[in-house]
Tab-separated table of C-alpha atoms and ligand atoms in Angstrom:
chain	number	residue	atom	x	y	z
A	1	UNK	CA	-186.234	48.468	10.380
A	2	UNK	CA	-188.767	48.476	7.614
A	3	UNK	CA	-191.050	51.399	6.852
A	4	UNK	CA	-194.007	49.640	8.169
A	5	UNK	CA	-192.114	48.880	11.555
A	6	UNK	CA	-191.108	52.644	11.852
A	7	UNK	CA	-194.828	53.669	11.102
A	8	UNK	CA	-196.202	51.374	13.603
A	9	UNK	CA	-193.969	53.066	16.236
A	10	UNK	CA	-196.169	56.166	16.019
A	11	UNK	CA	-199.350	55.354	14.436
A	12	UNK	CA	-202.113	52.657	14.676
A	13	UNK	CA	-203.043	51.252	11.422
A	14	UNK	CA	-206.682	50.623	10.975
A	15	UNK	CA	-208.676	49.301	7.867
A	16	UNK	CA	-211.248	51.556	6.524
A	17	UNK	CA	-213.700	50.186	3.837
A	18	UNK	CA	-214.256	52.395	0.974
A	19	UNK	CA	-216.951	52.478	-1.679
A	20	UNK	CA	-215.876	55.288	-3.972
A	21	UNK	CA	-212.657	57.339	-5.371
A	22	UNK	CA	-213.535	60.149	-3.187
A	23	UNK	CA	-213.678	57.631	0.005
A	24	UNK	CA	-210.362	56.445	-0.873
A	25	UNK	CA	-209.155	60.029	-1.210
A	26	UNK	CA	-210.931	61.078	2.104
A	27	UNK	CA	-208.844	58.433	4.061
A	28	UNK	CA	-205.754	59.979	2.807
A	29	UNK	CA	-206.929	63.541	3.661
A	30	UNK	CA	-208.096	62.300	7.006
A	31	UNK	CA	-204.538	60.816	7.546
A	32	UNK	CA	-203.113	64.199	6.991
A	33	UNK	CA	-205.654	66.064	8.982
A	34	UNK	CA	-204.793	63.863	12.026
A	35	UNK	CA	-201.111	64.568	11.646
A	36	UNK	CA	-201.676	68.324	11.823
A	37	UNK	CA	-201.957	68.634	15.601
A	38	UNK	CA	-199.149	66.155	16.191
A	39	UNK	CA	-196.912	68.503	14.221
A	40	UNK	CA	-198.328	71.537	16.130
A	41	UNK	CA	-197.432	69.912	19.319
A	42	UNK	CA	-193.780	69.358	18.129
A	43	UNK	CA	-193.919	65.561	17.888
A	44	UNK	CA	-192.897	63.246	14.950
A	45	UNK	CA	-195.135	61.882	12.118
A	46	UNK	CA	-194.584	59.161	9.840
A	47	UNK	CA	-196.125	58.418	6.442
A	48	UNK	CA	-197.393	61.987	5.974
A	49	UNK	CA	-199.436	62.185	2.669
A	50	UNK	CA	-198.639	65.466	0.696
A	51	UNK	CA	-200.649	66.906	-2.304
A	52	UNK	CA	-199.958	69.890	-4.481
A	53	UNK	CA	-199.155	71.326	-7.776
A	54	UNK	CA	-195.810	72.084	-9.268
A	55	UNK	CA	-195.788	73.841	-12.681
A	56	UNK	CA	-199.608	73.237	-13.094
A	57	UNK	CA	-199.433	69.500	-12.556
A	58	UNK	CA	-200.788	67.782	-9.545
A	59	UNK	CA	-198.373	65.625	-7.434
A	60	UNK	CA	-198.972	63.370	-4.508
A	61	UNK	CA	-196.534	61.602	-2.238
A	62	UNK	CA	-195.861	60.284	1.206
A	63	UNK	CA	-193.078	61.599	3.484
A	64	UNK	CA	-191.596	58.854	5.337
A	65	UNK	CA	-190.816	61.137	8.652
A	66	UNK	CA	-191.129	64.601	9.748
A	67	UNK	CA	-189.719	65.729	13.223
A	68	UNK	CA	-188.160	68.528	14.890
A	69	UNK	CA	-184.283	68.322	15.265
A	70	UNK	CA	-182.360	69.478	18.220
A	71	UNK	CA	-182.345	72.983	16.760
A	72	UNK	CA	-186.026	72.989	16.711
A	73	UNK	CA	-185.969	72.820	12.701
A	74	UNK	CA	-188.599	70.764	10.946
A	75	UNK	CA	-186.590	67.995	9.470
A	76	UNK	CA	-187.693	65.456	6.713
A	77	UNK	CA	-186.021	61.958	7.043
A	78	UNK	CA	-186.338	59.642	3.879
A	79	UNK	CA	-185.624	55.978	4.403
A	80	UNK	CA	-184.315	53.913	1.497
A	81	UNK	CA	-183.659	50.221	1.853
A	82	UNK	CA	-180.927	48.789	-0.276
A	83	UNK	CA	-180.704	45.121	-1.215
A	84	UNK	CA	-177.091	45.282	-1.611
A	85	UNK	CA	-174.938	46.743	1.186
A	86	UNK	CA	-173.550	49.649	-0.991
A	87	UNK	CA	-174.650	53.243	-1.509
A	88	UNK	CA	-176.666	53.785	-4.846
A	89	UNK	CA	-175.032	55.249	-7.832
A	90	UNK	CA	-174.711	59.102	-8.318
A	91	UNK	CA	-177.779	59.006	-10.743
A	92	UNK	CA	-179.971	57.117	-8.187
A	93	UNK	CA	-178.986	59.630	-5.564
A	94	UNK	CA	-179.873	62.585	-7.872
A	95	UNK	CA	-183.178	61.068	-8.268
A	96	UNK	CA	-183.734	60.631	-4.566
A	97	UNK	CA	-182.503	64.216	-3.943
A	98	UNK	CA	-184.960	65.471	-6.376
A	99	UNK	CA	-187.813	63.415	-4.834
A	100	UNK	CA	-187.347	64.923	-1.253
A	101	UNK	CA	-187.085	68.345	-2.734
A	102	UNK	CA	-190.317	67.899	-4.454
A	103	UNK	CA	-191.818	66.815	-1.233
A	104	UNK	CA	-190.548	69.993	0.642
A	105	UNK	CA	-191.899	72.004	-2.308
A	106	UNK	CA	-195.488	70.507	-1.904
A	107	UNK	CA	-195.434	70.504	1.884
A	108	UNK	CA	-194.335	74.173	2.070
A	109	UNK	CA	-197.005	75.179	-0.285
A	110	UNK	CA	-199.704	73.319	1.668
A	111	UNK	CA	-198.762	75.011	5.020
A	112	UNK	CA	-198.754	78.331	3.316
A	113	UNK	CA	-202.420	77.908	2.370
A	114	UNK	CA	-201.624	77.105	-1.340
A	115	UNK	CA	-203.658	73.997	-1.375
A	116	UNK	CA	-207.205	74.667	-2.429
A	117	UNK	CA	-210.293	72.346	-2.553
A	118	UNK	CA	-210.778	72.955	-6.298
A	119	UNK	CA	-207.180	71.516	-6.939
A	120	UNK	CA	-208.627	68.018	-6.077
A	121	UNK	CA	-211.822	68.542	-8.289
A	122	UNK	CA	-210.220	70.096	-11.466
A	123	UNK	CA	-206.833	67.925	-11.438
A	124	UNK	CA	-208.090	64.571	-10.126
A	125	UNK	CA	-211.670	64.769	-11.241
A	126	UNK	CA	-213.068	64.235	-7.705
A	127	UNK	CA	-216.635	65.467	-7.001
A	128	UNK	CA	-216.883	67.638	-3.820
A	129	UNK	CA	-220.736	66.621	-3.575
A	130	UNK	CA	-219.929	62.930	-3.294
A	131	UNK	CA	-221.443	61.685	0.158
A	132	UNK	CA	-218.792	59.807	2.005
A	133	UNK	CA	-219.339	56.105	2.871
A	134	UNK	CA	-220.559	55.310	6.364
A	135	UNK	CA	-217.332	53.684	7.492
A	136	UNK	CA	-215.338	56.583	6.262
A	137	UNK	CA	-217.741	59.105	8.150
A	138	UNK	CA	-217.297	56.781	11.241
A	139	UNK	CA	-213.507	56.977	10.837
A	140	UNK	CA	-213.700	60.806	10.493
A	141	UNK	CA	-216.003	61.070	13.588
A	142	UNK	CA	-213.509	59.033	15.651
A	143	UNK	CA	-210.795	61.525	14.746
A	144	UNK	CA	-212.936	64.321	15.825
A	145	UNK	CA	-214.282	65.569	12.388
A	146	UNK	CA	-218.067	65.656	11.518
A	147	UNK	CA	-218.371	65.547	7.683
A	148	UNK	CA	-220.860	64.387	5.116
A	149	UNK	CA	-219.291	65.091	1.654
A	150	UNK	CA	-216.004	64.778	0.255
A	151	UNK	CA	-216.217	68.620	-0.290
A	152	UNK	CA	-216.694	69.105	3.516
A	153	UNK	CA	-213.473	67.234	4.200
A	154	UNK	CA	-211.476	69.289	1.753
A	155	UNK	CA	-212.590	72.442	3.062
A	156	UNK	CA	-211.551	71.289	6.608
A	157	UNK	CA	-208.130	70.218	5.447
A	158	UNK	CA	-207.352	73.356	3.490
A	159	UNK	CA	-208.409	75.710	6.631
A	160	UNK	CA	-206.639	73.474	8.902
A	161	UNK	CA	-203.369	73.586	6.897
A	162	UNK	CA	-203.679	77.458	6.315
A	163	UNK	CA	-204.071	78.202	9.978
A	164	UNK	CA	-201.877	75.573	11.344
A	165	UNK	CA	-198.596	77.773	11.981
A	166	UNK	CA	-196.612	74.743	11.017
A	167	UNK	CA	-193.411	75.828	9.758
A	168	UNK	CA	-191.786	74.808	6.333
A	169	UNK	CA	-189.219	72.095	6.153
A	170	UNK	CA	-185.697	73.262	6.979
A	171	UNK	CA	-183.645	70.221	6.491
A	172	UNK	CA	-183.948	67.225	4.076
A	173	UNK	CA	-182.156	63.964	4.984
A	174	UNK	CA	-181.967	60.664	3.194
A	175	UNK	CA	-180.779	57.536	4.969
A	176	UNK	CA	-179.685	54.558	3.061
A	177	UNK	CA	-179.920	51.246	4.966
A	178	UNK	CA	-179.081	47.591	3.952
A	179	UNK	CA	-182.305	45.811	4.154
A	180	UNK	CA	-181.030	42.553	5.522
A	181	UNK	CA	-178.710	43.679	8.270
A	182	UNK	CA	-180.412	47.210	8.884
A	183	UNK	CA	-177.049	48.708	8.894
A	184	UNK	CA	-176.850	52.366	7.872
A	185	UNK	CA	-174.798	52.667	4.568
A	186	UNK	CA	-174.819	56.597	4.677
A	187	UNK	CA	-176.872	59.575	4.875
A	188	UNK	CA	-177.231	62.271	2.270
A	189	UNK	CA	-178.101	65.976	3.478
A	190	UNK	CA	-179.867	67.420	0.626
A	191	UNK	CA	-179.538	70.970	-0.602
A	192	UNK	CA	-182.673	72.696	-1.454
A	193	UNK	CA	-182.694	75.458	-4.042
A	194	UNK	CA	-186.360	76.132	-5.082
A	195	UNK	CA	-185.254	77.745	-8.518
A	196	UNK	CA	-183.442	74.706	-9.551
A	197	UNK	CA	-186.316	72.260	-8.433
A	198	UNK	CA	-188.757	74.323	-10.557
A	199	UNK	CA	-186.443	74.142	-13.486
A	200	UNK	CA	-185.902	70.345	-13.154
A	201	UNK	CA	-189.523	69.763	-12.734
A	202	UNK	CA	-190.281	71.899	-15.776
A	203	UNK	CA	-187.751	69.848	-17.724
A	204	UNK	CA	-189.132	66.425	-16.610
A	205	UNK	CA	-192.874	67.520	-17.191
A	206	UNK	CA	-191.964	68.960	-20.495
A	207	UNK	CA	-191.778	65.185	-21.701
A	208	UNK	CA	-195.186	64.291	-20.190
A	209	UNK	CA	-196.738	67.400	-21.666
A	210	UNK	CA	-195.317	66.335	-25.163
A	211	UNK	CA	-193.139	69.221	-25.513
A	212	UNK	CA	-189.632	67.447	-25.790
A	213	UNK	CA	-188.598	64.135	-26.889
A	214	UNK	CA	-187.562	61.340	-24.220
A	215	UNK	CA	-184.024	61.495	-23.108
A	216	UNK	CA	-181.930	58.269	-22.688
A	217	UNK	CA	-180.738	57.152	-19.244
A	218	UNK	CA	-177.423	58.596	-17.790
A	219	UNK	CA	-174.607	56.400	-18.895
A	220	UNK	CA	-173.875	54.963	-15.436
A	221	UNK	CA	-177.519	53.783	-15.615
A	222	UNK	CA	-177.232	52.070	-18.996
A	223	UNK	CA	-177.520	48.498	-17.209
A	224	UNK	CA	-181.438	49.384	-17.275
A	225	UNK	CA	-181.652	49.137	-20.935
A	226	UNK	CA	-181.005	45.465	-20.909
A	227	UNK	CA	-184.292	45.151	-19.172
A	228	UNK	CA	-186.258	47.629	-21.102
A	229	UNK	CA	-189.172	46.825	-23.445
A	230	UNK	CA	-188.207	49.712	-25.751
A	231	UNK	CA	-184.548	48.791	-26.182
A	232	UNK	CA	-185.135	47.323	-29.729
A	233	UNK	CA	-186.527	50.654	-31.032
A	234	UNK	CA	-184.655	53.071	-28.682
A	235	UNK	CA	-182.721	55.658	-30.703
A	236	UNK	CA	-180.461	56.744	-27.631
A	237	UNK	CA	-179.283	53.102	-27.108
A	238	UNK	CA	-178.606	52.749	-31.056
A	239	UNK	CA	-176.555	56.089	-30.909
A	240	UNK	CA	-174.555	54.929	-28.012
A	241	UNK	CA	-173.637	51.601	-29.687
A	242	UNK	CA	-172.441	53.342	-32.731
A	243	UNK	CA	-170.222	55.685	-30.849
A	244	UNK	CA	-166.498	54.864	-30.586
A	245	UNK	CA	-165.571	53.109	-27.281
A	246	UNK	CA	-164.266	55.541	-24.803
A	247	UNK	CA	-161.453	54.225	-22.339
A	248	UNK	CA	-160.630	55.535	-19.239
A	249	UNK	CA	-157.345	55.901	-17.449
A	250	UNK	CA	-154.065	56.910	-18.649
A	251	UNK	CA	-152.945	55.932	-21.994
A	252	UNK	CA	-150.119	53.168	-22.081
A	253	UNK	CA	-146.635	54.619	-23.125
A	254	UNK	CA	-144.305	52.466	-24.893
B	301	SF4	S1	-183.307	51.163	-23.795
B	301	SF4	FE1	-183.709	53.457	-24.348
B	301	SF4	S2	-185.871	53.877	-23.199
B	301	SF4	FE2	-184.988	51.737	-22.440
B	301	SF4	S3	-183.988	52.393	-20.583
B	301	SF4	FE3	-182.514	52.624	-22.148
B	301	SF4	S4	-182.279	54.652	-22.740
B	301	SF4	FE4	-184.416	54.417	-21.720
């Protein structure tokens, strides 16, 4: 099952013409606003947008699925499709684990009332005074929201999230499916440790903030280097190539 198929099971997809950046963001905000009552009613949502800050940096993402499990816990399900019928490498799985941990971090902050309208204006340079396009306003009206400006919508979102009483995410799951056969290859249950998530985010963001040098890929992902535009000037690759070859397995005895 593709992501689109699973989304169509629970949502209708409609085209909303937009005429400004604020309009485009307004559609995402409206998507999220319309999912709040669904979660409050204990139902499942798919393709839920999340926005927020981690270590002072604005992040956005889309959660594949949120639903309540048999124990009544809010469960995040991420679907990864694989072109080959094998589970990904450890490095890829670590990356996927970090992705869903970040989603939980942002989602939990949203439902705890940490998302404020000024985050959108200061970090994404969006104008709260921007009038929404007529199609976006109509779309909002159909969903039950009467708004004129982008700022109106942000206020509504932040208020609705803060007073939603939606719980934080209890369980993180990643399903790996083979794309062609749709066979489930495996499921990872991801352990969430907020301190480690923040430390990891700090480490990765330090590169983007110019506070540390780039680090080469993990050794099991060295295959990526052959497709990399920077391979000719990459110090990590040159250093690896100069290292003595390390053989694994027991030494042969004569
Ligand atoms: S060549 Fe260097 S920069 Fe490119 S993927 Fe490999 S380690 Fe990363």
